[in-house]
Amino acid sequence: MKLIVGLGNPGSDYACTYHNVGFMAVDALSSRLQSPDFALDKKSNAYLSEQILFGQKTLLVKPNTYMNLSGDAVSHLARYYKIEPQDILVIYDDIDIEKGTVRARKCGSAGTHNGMRDIVGKLASTDFARVRVGIGFKPDYMALADYVLSKIPTAWRELMEKACAVAADFAEEWIAGKQWQDLTKSV
């Protein structure tokens, strides 16, 4: 079984914010693959969509916790389904990458992302794949939290949607078993 997790914050207040590009990418993948609708699983406190993709049972996941507690849902699902870290892929925003640039890696550290730090801590592993969607560097006049929780301006929305589509491409290749290592693509 494969687990593909998009990170974000629940609720309409956070929809279309930079911090929710992980949700946006998983939604793009779900739509492209015509996956079943997401349903809330109360045990994991995550929205799940399960299907068979490329011969693999695959679970698309959007944790229903705030970003900093993303590891709760991921670790619960990994334990429940007996999923090894190598069969997990996490898609999330990254302020250290230019807007419109997407990077995929087979493993690595959590960097400065608190949601990833929580997942790494609760899985006790960094040996899972990740796709980072660049949201650009925060303006000097803004606090980090204010920037990542701000709505994506109309001028940047199309670029961010294209970046999420690229993230979905990388996830689709990963599910299909294509060997990718440290890929970077700009839109």
C-alpha positions as a printed NumPy array, in Angstrom:
array([[  0.   ,   0.   ,   0.   ],
       [  1.133,   3.528,  -0.813],
       [  0.311,   6.613,   1.244],
       [  0.273,  10.034,  -0.433],
       [ -0.187,  12.872,   2.044],
       [ -0.896,  16.489,   1.185],
       [ -0.226,  18.921,   4.018],
       [ -2.437,  21.862,   4.865],
       [ -4.744,  23.304,   7.488],
       [ -8.412,  22.298,   7.714],
       [-11.315,  24.655,   7.193],
       [-12.422,  27.287,   4.722],
       [-10.351,  30.021,   6.412],
       [ -7.194,  28.302,   5.14 ],
       [ -8.386,  27.311,   1.663],
       [ -6.241,  28.789,  -1.124],
       [ -3.442,  29.809,   1.251],
       [  0.217,  29.126,   0.553],
       [  0.339,  26.678,   3.466],
       [ -2.359,  24.551,   1.793],
       [ -0.616,  23.789,  -1.495],
       [ -0.152,  20.195,  -0.295],
       [ -3.941,  19.811,  -0.117],
       [ -4.239,  21.503,  -3.505],
       [ -1.745,  19.086,  -5.09 ],
       [ -3.469,  16.007,  -3.645],
       [ -6.818,  17.381,  -4.86 ],
       [ -5.297,  17.855,  -8.34 ],
       [ -4.029,  14.263,  -8.303],
       [ -7.375,  12.959,  -7.049],
       [ -9.256,  14.818,  -9.777],
       [ -6.877,  13.661, -12.505],
       [ -7.178,  10.029, -11.426],
       [-10.945,  10.286, -10.825],
       [-10.468,   9.014,  -7.275],
       [-13.394,   8.434,  -4.937],
       [-14.478,  11.453,  -2.88 ],
       [-12.504,  12.133,   0.287],
       [-14.226,  11.007,   3.481],
       [-13.309,  11.826,   7.067],
       [-11.814,   8.893,   8.936],
       [-12.343,   9.672,  12.617],
       [ -9.68 ,   7.243,  13.866],
       [ -6.87 ,   8.913,  11.927],
       [ -8.528,  12.361,  11.897],
       [ -7.813,  12.677,   8.188],
       [ -9.73 ,  12.855,   4.939],
       [ -9.018,   9.718,   2.914],
       [ -9.586,   8.513,  -0.635],
       [ -8.628,   4.907,  -1.315],
       [ -8.209,   3.3  ,  -4.723],
       [ -6.05 ,   0.989,  -6.802],
       [ -3.571,   2.942,  -8.935],
       [ -1.038,   1.301, -11.214],
       [ -1.697,  -1.993,  -9.455],
       [ -0.994,  -0.453,  -6.024],
       [ -3.547,   0.072,  -3.289],
       [ -3.145,   3.81 ,  -2.697],
       [ -4.474,   6.065,   0.022],
       [ -4.636,   9.807,  -0.646],
       [ -4.605,  11.696,   2.662],
       [ -5.386,  15.217,   3.866],
       [ -4.868,  15.416,   7.661],
       [ -7.707,  17.147,   9.481],
       [ -5.324,  18.566,  12.074],
       [ -3.482,  21.829,  11.987],
       [ -0.193,  21.725,  10.122],
       [  2.017,  21.331,  13.205],
       [  0.21 ,  18.089,  14.147],
       [  0.319,  16.442,  10.715],
       [  2.329,  13.539,  12.112],
       [ -0.643,  12.328,  14.154],
       [ -2.62 ,  11.228,  11.079],
       [  0.402,   9.999,   9.122],
       [  1.804,   7.884,  11.971],
       [ -1.64 ,   6.459,  12.811],
       [ -2.241,   5.399,   9.199],
       [  1.279,   3.989,   8.846],
       [  0.785,   1.846,  11.957],
       [ -2.787,   0.8  ,  11.124],
       [ -2.003,  -0.255,   7.545],
       [  1.558,  -1.407,   8.355],
       [  3.048,   1.013,   5.816],
       [  6.81 ,   1.388,   5.779],
       [  8.289,   4.913,   5.427],
       [  9.532,   4.039,   1.906],
       [  5.86 ,   3.719,   0.858],
       [  4.93 ,   7.225,   2.037],
       [  5.1  ,  10.429,   0.002],
       [  4.358,  13.86 ,   1.507],
       [  3.556,  16.97 ,  -0.549],
       [  3.971,  20.354,   1.134],
       [  4.85 ,  24.027,   0.74 ],
       [  8.398,  25.347,   1.029],
       [  9.335,  28.994,   1.625],
       [ 12.953,  28.346,   0.663],
       [ 12.048,  27.56 ,  -2.962],
       [ 10.93 ,  30.07 ,  -5.601],
       [  7.236,  30.192,  -6.495],
       [  6.534,  27.801,  -9.328],
       [  9.459,  25.477,  -8.613],
       [  8.764,  21.937,  -7.439],
       [ 11.363,  19.575,  -5.973],
       [ 11.006,  15.853,  -5.373],
       [ 13.34 ,  13.776,  -3.229],
       [ 13.346,  10.165,  -2.08 ],
       [ 14.234,  11.16 ,   1.484],
       [ 15.722,  13.98 ,   3.53 ],
       [ 15.375,  16.185,   6.568],
       [ 12.313,  18.157,   7.629],
       [ 14.095,  21.447,   7.065],
       [ 12.259,  24.398,   8.579],
       [  8.745,  23.032,   7.967],
       [  6.909,  22.337,  11.239],
       [  4.438,  19.899,   9.679],
       [  7.31 ,  17.837,   8.32 ],
       [  9.139,  18.015,  11.64 ],
       [  6.055,  16.531,  13.303],
       [  5.83 ,  13.731,  10.731],
       [  9.549,  12.931,  11.012],
       [  9.29 ,  12.889,  14.803],
       [  6.21 ,  10.683,  14.943],
       [  7.406,   8.271,  12.249],
       [ 10.932,   8.335,  13.738],
       [ 12.229,   8.301,  10.174],
       [ 13.276,  10.574,   7.32 ],
       [ 13.225,   7.696,   4.815],
       [ 10.05 ,   8.748,   3.014],
       [  9.599,  10.612,  -0.258],
       [  8.644,  14.265,  -0.378],
       [  7.553,  16.774,  -2.984],
       [  8.111,  20.416,  -2.037],
       [  6.132,  23.113,  -3.791],
       [  7.922,  26.459,  -3.739],
       [  5.824,  29.313,  -2.391],
       [  8.614,  31.873,  -2.538],
       [ 10.416,  33.802,   0.114],
       [  8.364,  35.805,   2.58 ],
       [  8.42 ,  39.561,   2.177],
       [ 10.593,  41.352,   4.746],
       [  7.593,  43.26 ,   6.1  ],
       [  5.611,  40.093,   6.96 ],
       [  5.922,  37.569,   9.75 ],
       [  6.423,  34.01 ,   8.502],
       [  3.054,  32.794,   9.845],
       [  1.25 ,  35.717,   8.231],
       [  2.833,  34.934,   4.874],
       [  2.205,  31.174,   4.759],
       [ -1.369,  31.642,   6.008],
       [ -2.141,  34.422,   3.52 ],
       [ -4.419,  33.771,   0.556],
       [ -2.607,  33.219,  -2.709],
       [ -3.109,  36.461,  -4.653],
       [ -4.977,  36.213,  -7.948],
       [ -1.805,  37.198,  -9.808],
       [ -0.012,  34.084,  -8.475],
       [ -2.911,  31.603,  -8.43 ],
       [ -2.396,  30.18 , -11.942],
       [  1.321,  29.668, -11.324],
       [  0.628,  27.9  ,  -8.025],
       [ -2.029,  25.698,  -9.652],
       [  0.502,  24.7  , -12.328],
       [  3.075,  23.948,  -9.61 ],
       [  0.525,  21.756,  -7.815],
       [ -0.1  ,  19.923, -11.111],
       [  3.657,  19.275, -11.393],
       [  3.649,  17.966,  -7.803],
       [  0.776,  15.65 ,  -8.8  ],
       [  2.862,  14.513, -11.819],
       [  5.749,  13.594,  -9.51 ],
       [  3.351,  11.757,  -7.159],
       [  1.83 ,   9.848, -10.068],
       [  5.293,   8.785, -11.268],
       [  6.141,   7.691,  -7.717],
       [  2.964,   5.591,  -7.433],
       [  3.741,   3.985, -10.807],
       [  7.144,   2.96 ,  -9.459],
       [  9.235,   5.154, -11.731],
       [ 12.637,   5.764, -10.224],
       [ 13.091,   9.442,  -9.518],
       [ 15.85 ,  10.981,  -7.512],
       [ 16.115,  14.666,  -6.613],
       [ 13.973,  16.107,  -9.416],
       [ 13.409,  19.844,  -9.864],
       [ 10.985,  21.438, -12.281],
       [  9.95 ,  25.062, -12.682],
       [  6.672,  26.079, -14.326]])
